[in-house]
PDB file of C-alpha atoms and ligand atoms in Angstrom:
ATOM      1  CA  UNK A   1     -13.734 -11.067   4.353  1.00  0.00           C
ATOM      2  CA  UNK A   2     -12.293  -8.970   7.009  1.00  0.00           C
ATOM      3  CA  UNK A   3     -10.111  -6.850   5.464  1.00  0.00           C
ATOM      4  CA  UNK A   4     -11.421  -4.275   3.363  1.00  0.00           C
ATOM      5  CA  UNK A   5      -8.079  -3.901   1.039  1.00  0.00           C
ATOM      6  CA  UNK A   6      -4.970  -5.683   0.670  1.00  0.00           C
ATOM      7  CA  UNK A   7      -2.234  -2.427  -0.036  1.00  0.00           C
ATOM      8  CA  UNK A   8       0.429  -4.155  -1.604  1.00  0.00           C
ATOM      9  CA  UNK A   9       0.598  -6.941  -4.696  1.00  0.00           C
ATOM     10  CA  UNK A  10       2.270  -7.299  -7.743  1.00  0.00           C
ATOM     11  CA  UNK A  11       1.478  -8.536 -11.417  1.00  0.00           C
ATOM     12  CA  UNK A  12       3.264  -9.279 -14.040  1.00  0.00           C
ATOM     13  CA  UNK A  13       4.333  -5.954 -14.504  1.00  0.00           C
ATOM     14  CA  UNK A  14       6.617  -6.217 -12.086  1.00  0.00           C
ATOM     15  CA  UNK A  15       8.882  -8.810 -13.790  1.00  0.00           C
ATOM     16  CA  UNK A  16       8.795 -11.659 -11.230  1.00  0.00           C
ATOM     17  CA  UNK A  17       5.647 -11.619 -10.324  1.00  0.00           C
ATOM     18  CA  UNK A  18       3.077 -14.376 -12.316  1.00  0.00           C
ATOM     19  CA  UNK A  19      -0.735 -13.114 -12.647  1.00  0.00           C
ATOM     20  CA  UNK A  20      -2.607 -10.056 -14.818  1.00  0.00           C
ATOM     21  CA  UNK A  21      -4.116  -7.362 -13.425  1.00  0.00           C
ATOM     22  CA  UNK A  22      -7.441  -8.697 -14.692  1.00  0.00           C
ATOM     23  CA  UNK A  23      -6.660 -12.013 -12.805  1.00  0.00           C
ATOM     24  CA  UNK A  24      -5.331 -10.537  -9.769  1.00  0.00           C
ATOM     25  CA  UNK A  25      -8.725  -8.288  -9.680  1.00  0.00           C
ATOM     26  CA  UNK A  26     -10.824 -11.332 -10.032  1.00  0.00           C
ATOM     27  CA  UNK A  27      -9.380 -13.224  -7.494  1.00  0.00           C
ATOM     28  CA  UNK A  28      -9.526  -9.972  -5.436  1.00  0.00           C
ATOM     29  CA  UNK A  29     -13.395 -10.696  -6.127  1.00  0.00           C
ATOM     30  CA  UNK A  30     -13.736 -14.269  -5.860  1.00  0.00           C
ATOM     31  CA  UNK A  31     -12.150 -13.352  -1.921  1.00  0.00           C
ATOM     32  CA  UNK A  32     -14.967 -11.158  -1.401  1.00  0.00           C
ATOM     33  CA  UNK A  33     -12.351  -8.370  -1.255  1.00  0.00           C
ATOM     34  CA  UNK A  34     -13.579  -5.161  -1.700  1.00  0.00           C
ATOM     35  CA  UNK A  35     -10.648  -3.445  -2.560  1.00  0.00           C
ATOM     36  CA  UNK A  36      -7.002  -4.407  -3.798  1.00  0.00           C
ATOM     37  CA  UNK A  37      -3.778  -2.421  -3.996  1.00  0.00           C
ATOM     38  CA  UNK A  38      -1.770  -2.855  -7.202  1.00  0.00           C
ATOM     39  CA  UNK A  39       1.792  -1.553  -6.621  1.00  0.00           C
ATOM     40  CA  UNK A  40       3.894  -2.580  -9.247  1.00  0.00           C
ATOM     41  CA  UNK A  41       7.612  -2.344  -8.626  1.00  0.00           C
ATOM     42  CA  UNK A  42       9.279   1.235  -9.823  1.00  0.00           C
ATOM     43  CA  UNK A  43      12.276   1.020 -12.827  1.00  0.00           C
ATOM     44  CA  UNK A  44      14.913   0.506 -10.935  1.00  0.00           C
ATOM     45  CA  UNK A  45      14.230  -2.493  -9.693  1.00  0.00           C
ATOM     46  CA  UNK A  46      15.606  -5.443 -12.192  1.00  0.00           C
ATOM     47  CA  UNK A  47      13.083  -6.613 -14.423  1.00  0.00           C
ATOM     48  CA  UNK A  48      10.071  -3.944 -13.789  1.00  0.00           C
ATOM     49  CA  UNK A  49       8.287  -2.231 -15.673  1.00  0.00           C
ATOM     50  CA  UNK A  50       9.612   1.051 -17.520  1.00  0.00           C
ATOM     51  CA  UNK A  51       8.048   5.235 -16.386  1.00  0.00           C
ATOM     52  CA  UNK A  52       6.055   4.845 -19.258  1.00  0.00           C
ATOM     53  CA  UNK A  53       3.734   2.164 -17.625  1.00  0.00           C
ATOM     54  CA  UNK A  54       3.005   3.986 -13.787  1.00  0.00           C
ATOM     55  CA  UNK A  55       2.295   7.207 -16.533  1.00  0.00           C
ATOM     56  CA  UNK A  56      -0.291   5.470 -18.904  1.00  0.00           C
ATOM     57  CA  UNK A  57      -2.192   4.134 -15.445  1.00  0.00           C
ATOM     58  CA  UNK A  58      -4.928   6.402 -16.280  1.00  0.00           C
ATOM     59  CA  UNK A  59      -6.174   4.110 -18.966  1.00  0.00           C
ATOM     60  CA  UNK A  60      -7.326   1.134 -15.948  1.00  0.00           C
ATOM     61  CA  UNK A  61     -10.087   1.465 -15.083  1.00  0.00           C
ATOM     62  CA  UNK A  62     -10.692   1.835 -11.478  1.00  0.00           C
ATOM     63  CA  UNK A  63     -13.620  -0.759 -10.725  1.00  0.00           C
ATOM     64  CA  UNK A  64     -13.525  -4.241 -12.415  1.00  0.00           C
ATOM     65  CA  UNK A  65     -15.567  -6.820 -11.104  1.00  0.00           C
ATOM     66  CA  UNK A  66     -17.065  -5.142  -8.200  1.00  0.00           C
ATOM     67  CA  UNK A  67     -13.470  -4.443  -6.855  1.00  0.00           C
ATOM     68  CA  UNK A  68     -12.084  -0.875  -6.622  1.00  0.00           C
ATOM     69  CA  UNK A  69      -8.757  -1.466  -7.773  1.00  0.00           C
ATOM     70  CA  UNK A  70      -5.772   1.048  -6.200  1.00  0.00           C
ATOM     71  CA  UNK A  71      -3.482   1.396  -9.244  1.00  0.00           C
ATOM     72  CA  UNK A  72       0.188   2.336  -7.692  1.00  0.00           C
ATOM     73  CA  UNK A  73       3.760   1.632  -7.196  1.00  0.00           C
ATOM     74  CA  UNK A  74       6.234   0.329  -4.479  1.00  0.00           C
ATOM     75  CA  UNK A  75       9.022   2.893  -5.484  1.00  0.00           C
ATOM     76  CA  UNK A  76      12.628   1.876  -4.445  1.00  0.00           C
ATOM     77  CA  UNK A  77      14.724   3.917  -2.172  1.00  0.00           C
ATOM     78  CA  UNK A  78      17.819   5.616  -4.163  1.00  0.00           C
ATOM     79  CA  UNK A  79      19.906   7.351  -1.519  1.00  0.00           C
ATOM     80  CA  UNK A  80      19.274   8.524   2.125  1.00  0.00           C
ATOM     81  CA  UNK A  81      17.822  11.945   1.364  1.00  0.00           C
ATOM     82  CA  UNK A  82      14.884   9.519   0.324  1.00  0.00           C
ATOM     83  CA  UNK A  83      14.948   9.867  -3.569  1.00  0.00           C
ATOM     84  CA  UNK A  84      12.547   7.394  -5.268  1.00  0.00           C
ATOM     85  CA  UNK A  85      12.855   6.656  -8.837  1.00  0.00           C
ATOM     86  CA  UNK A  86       9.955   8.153 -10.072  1.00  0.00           C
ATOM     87  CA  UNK A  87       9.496  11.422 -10.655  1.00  0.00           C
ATOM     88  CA  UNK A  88       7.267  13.537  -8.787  1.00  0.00           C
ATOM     89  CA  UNK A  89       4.767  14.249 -11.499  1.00  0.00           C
ATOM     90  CA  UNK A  90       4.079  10.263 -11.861  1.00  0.00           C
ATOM     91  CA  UNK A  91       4.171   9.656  -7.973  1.00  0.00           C
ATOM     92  CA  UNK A  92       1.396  12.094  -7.575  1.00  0.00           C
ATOM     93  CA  UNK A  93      -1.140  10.489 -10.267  1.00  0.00           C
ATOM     94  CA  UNK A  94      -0.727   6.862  -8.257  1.00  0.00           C
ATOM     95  CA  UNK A  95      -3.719   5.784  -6.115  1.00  0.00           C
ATOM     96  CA  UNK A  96      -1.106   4.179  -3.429  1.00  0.00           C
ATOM     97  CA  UNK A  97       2.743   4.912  -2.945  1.00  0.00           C
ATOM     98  CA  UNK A  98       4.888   2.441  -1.099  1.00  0.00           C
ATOM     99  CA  UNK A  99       8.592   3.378  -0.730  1.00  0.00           C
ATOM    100  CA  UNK A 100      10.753   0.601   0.435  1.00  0.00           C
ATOM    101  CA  UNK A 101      14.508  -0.232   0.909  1.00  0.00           C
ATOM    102  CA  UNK A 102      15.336  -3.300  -1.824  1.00  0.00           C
ATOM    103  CA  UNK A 103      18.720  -4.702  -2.235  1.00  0.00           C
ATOM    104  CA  UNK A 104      19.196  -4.100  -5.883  1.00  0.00           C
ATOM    105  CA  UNK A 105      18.509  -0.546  -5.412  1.00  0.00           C
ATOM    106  CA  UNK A 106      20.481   0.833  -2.031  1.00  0.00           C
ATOM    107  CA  UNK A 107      23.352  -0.129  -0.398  1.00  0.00           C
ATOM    108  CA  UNK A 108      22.693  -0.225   3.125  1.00  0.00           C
ATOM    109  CA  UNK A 109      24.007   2.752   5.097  1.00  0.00           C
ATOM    110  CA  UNK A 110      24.352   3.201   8.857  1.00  0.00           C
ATOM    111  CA  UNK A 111      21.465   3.080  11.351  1.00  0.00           C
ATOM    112  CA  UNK A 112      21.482   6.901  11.161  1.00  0.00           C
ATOM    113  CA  UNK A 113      21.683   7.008   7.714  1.00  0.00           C
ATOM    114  CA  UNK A 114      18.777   4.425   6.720  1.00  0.00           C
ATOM    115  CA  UNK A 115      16.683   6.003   9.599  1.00  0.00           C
ATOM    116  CA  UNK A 116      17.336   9.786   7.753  1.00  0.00           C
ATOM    117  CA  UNK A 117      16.385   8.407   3.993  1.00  0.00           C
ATOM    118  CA  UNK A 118      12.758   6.709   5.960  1.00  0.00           C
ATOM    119  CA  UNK A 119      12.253   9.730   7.678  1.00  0.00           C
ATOM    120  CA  UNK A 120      12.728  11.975   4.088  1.00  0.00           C
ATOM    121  CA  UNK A 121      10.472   9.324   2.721  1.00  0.00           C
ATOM    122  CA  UNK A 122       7.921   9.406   5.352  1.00  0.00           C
ATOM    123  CA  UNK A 123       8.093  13.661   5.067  1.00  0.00           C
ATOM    124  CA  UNK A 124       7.197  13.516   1.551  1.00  0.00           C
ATOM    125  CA  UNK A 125       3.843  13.837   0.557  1.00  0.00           C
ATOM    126  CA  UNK A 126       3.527  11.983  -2.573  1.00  0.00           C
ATOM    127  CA  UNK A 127       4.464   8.593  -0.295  1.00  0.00           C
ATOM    128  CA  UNK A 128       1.220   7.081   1.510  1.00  0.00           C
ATOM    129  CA  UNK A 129       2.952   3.902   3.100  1.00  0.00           C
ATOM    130  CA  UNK A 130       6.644   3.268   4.065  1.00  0.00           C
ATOM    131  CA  UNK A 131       7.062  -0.397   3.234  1.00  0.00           C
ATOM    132  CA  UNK A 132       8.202  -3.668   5.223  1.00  0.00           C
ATOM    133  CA  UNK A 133      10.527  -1.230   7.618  1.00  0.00           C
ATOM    134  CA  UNK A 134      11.388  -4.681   9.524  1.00  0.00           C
ATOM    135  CA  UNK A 135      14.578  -5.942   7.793  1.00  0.00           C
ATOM    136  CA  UNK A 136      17.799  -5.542   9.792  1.00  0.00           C
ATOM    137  CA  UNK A 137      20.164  -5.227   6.205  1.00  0.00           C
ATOM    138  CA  UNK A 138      18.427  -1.950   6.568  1.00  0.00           C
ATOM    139  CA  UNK A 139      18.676  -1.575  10.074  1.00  0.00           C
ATOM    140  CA  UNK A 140      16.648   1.459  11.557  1.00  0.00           C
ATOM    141  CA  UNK A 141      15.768   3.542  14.674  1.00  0.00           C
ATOM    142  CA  UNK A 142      12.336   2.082  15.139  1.00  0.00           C
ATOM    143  CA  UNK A 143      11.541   4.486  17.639  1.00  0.00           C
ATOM    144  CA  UNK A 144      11.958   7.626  15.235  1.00  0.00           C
ATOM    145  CA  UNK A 145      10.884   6.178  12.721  1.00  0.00           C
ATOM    146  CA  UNK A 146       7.232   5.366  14.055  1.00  0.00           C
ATOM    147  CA  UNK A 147       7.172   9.025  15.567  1.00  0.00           C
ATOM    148  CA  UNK A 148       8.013  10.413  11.837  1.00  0.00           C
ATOM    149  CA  UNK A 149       4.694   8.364  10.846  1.00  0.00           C
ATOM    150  CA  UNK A 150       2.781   9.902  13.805  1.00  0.00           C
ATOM    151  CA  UNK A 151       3.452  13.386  12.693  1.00  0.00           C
ATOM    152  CA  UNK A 152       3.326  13.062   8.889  1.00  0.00           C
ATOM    153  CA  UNK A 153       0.244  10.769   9.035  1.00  0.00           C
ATOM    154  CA  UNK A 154       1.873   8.392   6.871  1.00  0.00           C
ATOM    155  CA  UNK A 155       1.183   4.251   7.376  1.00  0.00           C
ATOM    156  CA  UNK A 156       3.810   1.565   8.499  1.00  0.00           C
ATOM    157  CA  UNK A 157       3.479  -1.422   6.882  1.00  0.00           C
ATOM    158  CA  UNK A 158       3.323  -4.696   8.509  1.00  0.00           C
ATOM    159  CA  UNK A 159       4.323  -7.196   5.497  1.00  0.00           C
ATOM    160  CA  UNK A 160       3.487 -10.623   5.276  1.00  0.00           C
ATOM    161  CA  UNK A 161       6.009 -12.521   2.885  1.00  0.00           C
ATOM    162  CA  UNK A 162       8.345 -10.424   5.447  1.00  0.00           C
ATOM    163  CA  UNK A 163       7.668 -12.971   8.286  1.00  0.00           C
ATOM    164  CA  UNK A 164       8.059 -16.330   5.738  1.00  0.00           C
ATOM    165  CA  UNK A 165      10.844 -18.659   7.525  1.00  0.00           C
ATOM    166  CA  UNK A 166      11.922 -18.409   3.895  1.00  0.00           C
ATOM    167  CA  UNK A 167      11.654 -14.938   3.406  1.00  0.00           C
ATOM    168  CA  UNK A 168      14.705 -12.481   1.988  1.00  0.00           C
ATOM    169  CA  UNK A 169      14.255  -9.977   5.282  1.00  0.00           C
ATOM    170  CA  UNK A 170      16.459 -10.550   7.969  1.00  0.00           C
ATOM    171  CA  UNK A 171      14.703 -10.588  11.440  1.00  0.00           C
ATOM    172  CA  UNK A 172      11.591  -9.302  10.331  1.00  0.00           C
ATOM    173  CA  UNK A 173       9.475 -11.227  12.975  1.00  0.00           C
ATOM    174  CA  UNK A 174      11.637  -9.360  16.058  1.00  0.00           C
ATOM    175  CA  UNK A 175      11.458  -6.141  13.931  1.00  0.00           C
ATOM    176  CA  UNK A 176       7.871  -6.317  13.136  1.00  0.00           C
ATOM    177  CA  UNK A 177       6.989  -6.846  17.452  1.00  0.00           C
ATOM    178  CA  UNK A 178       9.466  -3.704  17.918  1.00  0.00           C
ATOM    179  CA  UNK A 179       7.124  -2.218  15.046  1.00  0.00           C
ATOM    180  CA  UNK A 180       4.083  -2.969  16.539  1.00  0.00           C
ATOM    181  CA  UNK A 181       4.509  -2.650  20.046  1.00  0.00           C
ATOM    182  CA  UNK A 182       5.744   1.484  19.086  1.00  0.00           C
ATOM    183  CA  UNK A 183       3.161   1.873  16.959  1.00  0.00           C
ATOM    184  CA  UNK A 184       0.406   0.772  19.670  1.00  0.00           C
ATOM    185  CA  UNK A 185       2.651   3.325  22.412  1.00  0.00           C
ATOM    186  CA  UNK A 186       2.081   6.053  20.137  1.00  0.00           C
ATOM    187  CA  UNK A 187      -1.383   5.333  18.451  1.00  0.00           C
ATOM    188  CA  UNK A 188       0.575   5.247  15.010  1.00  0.00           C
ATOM    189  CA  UNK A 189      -1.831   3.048  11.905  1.00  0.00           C
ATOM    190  CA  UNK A 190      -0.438  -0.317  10.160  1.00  0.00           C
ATOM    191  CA  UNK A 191      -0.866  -0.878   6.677  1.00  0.00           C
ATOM    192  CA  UNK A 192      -0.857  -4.913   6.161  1.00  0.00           C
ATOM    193  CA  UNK A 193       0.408  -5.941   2.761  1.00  0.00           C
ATOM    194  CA  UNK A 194       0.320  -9.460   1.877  1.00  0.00           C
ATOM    195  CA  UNK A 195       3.098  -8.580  -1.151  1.00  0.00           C
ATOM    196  CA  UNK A 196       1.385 -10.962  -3.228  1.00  0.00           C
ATOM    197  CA  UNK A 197       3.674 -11.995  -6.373  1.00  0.00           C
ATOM    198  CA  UNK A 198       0.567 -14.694  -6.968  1.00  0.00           C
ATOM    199  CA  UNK A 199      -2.666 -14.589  -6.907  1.00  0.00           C
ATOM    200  CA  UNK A 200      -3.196 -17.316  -4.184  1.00  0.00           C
ATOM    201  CA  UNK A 201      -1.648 -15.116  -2.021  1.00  0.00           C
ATOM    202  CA  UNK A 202      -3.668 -11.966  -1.819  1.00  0.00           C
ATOM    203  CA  UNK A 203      -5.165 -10.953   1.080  1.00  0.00           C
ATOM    204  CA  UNK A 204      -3.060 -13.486   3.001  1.00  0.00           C
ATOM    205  CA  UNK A 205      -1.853 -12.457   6.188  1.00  0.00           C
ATOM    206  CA  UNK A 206      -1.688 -15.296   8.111  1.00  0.00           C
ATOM    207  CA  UNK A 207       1.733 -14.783   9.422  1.00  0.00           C
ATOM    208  CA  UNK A 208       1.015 -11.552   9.968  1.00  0.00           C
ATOM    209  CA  UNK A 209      -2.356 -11.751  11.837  1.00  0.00           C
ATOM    210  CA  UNK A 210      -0.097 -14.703  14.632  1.00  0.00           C
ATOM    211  CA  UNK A 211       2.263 -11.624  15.451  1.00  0.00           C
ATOM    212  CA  UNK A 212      -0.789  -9.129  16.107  1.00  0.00           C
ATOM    213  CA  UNK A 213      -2.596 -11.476  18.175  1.00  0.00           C
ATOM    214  CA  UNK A 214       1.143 -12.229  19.926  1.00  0.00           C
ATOM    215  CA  UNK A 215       1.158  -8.701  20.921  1.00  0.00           C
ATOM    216  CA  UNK A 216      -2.642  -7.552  21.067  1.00  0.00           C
ATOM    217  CA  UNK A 217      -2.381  -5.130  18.742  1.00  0.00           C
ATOM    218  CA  UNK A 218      -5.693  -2.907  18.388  1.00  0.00           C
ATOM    219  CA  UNK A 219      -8.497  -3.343  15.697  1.00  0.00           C
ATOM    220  CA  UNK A 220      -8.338   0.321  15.571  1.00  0.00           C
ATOM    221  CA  UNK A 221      -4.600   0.944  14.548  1.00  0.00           C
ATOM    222  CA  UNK A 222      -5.282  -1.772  11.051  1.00  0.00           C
ATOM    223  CA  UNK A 223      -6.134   1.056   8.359  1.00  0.00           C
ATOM    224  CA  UNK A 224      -6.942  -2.098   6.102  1.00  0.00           C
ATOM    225  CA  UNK A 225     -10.362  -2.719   8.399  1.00  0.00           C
ATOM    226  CA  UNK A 226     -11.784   0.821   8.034  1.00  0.00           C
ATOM    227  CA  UNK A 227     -11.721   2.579   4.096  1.00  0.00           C
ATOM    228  CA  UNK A 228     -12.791   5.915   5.845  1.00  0.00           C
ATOM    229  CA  UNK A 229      -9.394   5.633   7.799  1.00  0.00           C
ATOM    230  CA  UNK A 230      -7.319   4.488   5.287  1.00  0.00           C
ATOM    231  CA  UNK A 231      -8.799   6.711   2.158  1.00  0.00           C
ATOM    232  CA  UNK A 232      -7.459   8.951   5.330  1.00  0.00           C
ATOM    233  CA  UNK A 233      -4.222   8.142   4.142  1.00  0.00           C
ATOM    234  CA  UNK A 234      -4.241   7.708   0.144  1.00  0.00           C
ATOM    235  CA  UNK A 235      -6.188  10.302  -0.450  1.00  0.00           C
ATOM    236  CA  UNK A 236      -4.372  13.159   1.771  1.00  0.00           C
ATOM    237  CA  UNK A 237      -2.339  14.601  -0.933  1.00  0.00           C
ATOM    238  CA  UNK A 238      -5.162  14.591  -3.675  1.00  0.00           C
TER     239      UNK A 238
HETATM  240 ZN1   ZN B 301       8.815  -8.199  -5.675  1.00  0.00          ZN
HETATM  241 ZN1   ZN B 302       9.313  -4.609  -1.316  1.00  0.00          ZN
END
């Protein structure tokens, strides 16, 4: 295996998502992963899993299987000052934050206003990885955006089930070359997620992997193919 962690799954937990943690971890192993993100939806999306779960986390234990496991949470973006819905106490005892824009969750502002709440988000320490940034409902200045992440050493993510034909994002593929083409101009890491809801597809990032060859993006820039880089990341606020 290539990759050295996949940053962002779900399980069960999550509501509409279809394998355990154990099962997810043993695939995880069975892949010859080394490492897996687990980043279980926050409350307010429908269907997840209550504060009560992300604060009882300390119970898993962190290796299974051979397989450091990254216990965490995709939190959901409330309002454009960035406000997730966890609190802060909870955000800071997760292995891996996401925060991401999901329908449910936020109305869509104005280009201004979505870029201000990813730019709060990006600011705050508690957040590791600002996720799938590529979906034009949320439209974005790419440009500031990827400059935020340069200064606040915070990871983009590049997100697989973004660029399925099928996929809920809307023009992910020309957001994700915008995306990657600014992060190579200003030496800014990736973070690819396969957003596995199953465990078939961890660690798949086929769709992903087309667009990086499509626009030669470095080696160096992947955080997920160096643990020294991205523990560079995850662990800068512990
Ligand atoms: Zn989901
Ligand atoms: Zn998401």
């Amino acid at each position: 295996m290539k990759y050295l962690i996949d940053t962002h799954t779900h399980t069960i937990a999550s509501g509409h998502a279809y394998n355990t943690i154990d099962e997810m971890t043993r695939k995880a192993a069975e892949l010859g992963l080394a490492n897996i993100g687990i980043t279980e939806h926050a409350p307010k999306m429908w269907g997840s899993c209550g504060v009560l779960y992300f604060s009882n986390l300390k119970v898993v234990p962190r290796e299974k299987y051979g397989v450091r496991r990254y216990m965490g949470c995709e939190a959901n973006i409330m309002d454009f000052t960035g406000k997730l819905d966890l609190p802060d106490k909870i955000l800071s005892q997760m292995d891996i934050v996401i925060a991401s824009f999901h329908t449910p969750c936020i109305k869509a502002g104005s280009v201004e206003e979505n870029t201000a709440a990813l730019i709060e988000v990006i600011k705050n320490p508690l957040v590791h990885i600002v996720g799938h940034p590529d979906d034009s409902r949320y439209p974005i200045d790419m440009e500031a955006v990827v400059k935020a992440a340069k200064e606040y050493h915070k990871l983009l993510e590049l997100n697989n089930t973004s660029l399925r034909p099928i996929g809920p994002r809307l023009n992910a593929r020309d957001n994700d070359i915008q995306l990657l083409e600014m992060c190579k101009q200003y030496g800014v890491c990736i973070s690819l997620g396969s957003d596995a809801h199953i465990e078939e597809d961890i660690c798949n990032f086929a769709l992903a992997e087309e667009l990086l060859k499509e626009v030669d993006f470095p080696e160096s820039l992947i955080a997920n193919m160096d643990m020294e880089l991205m523990n560079s990341y995850l662990l800068a606020n512990k």
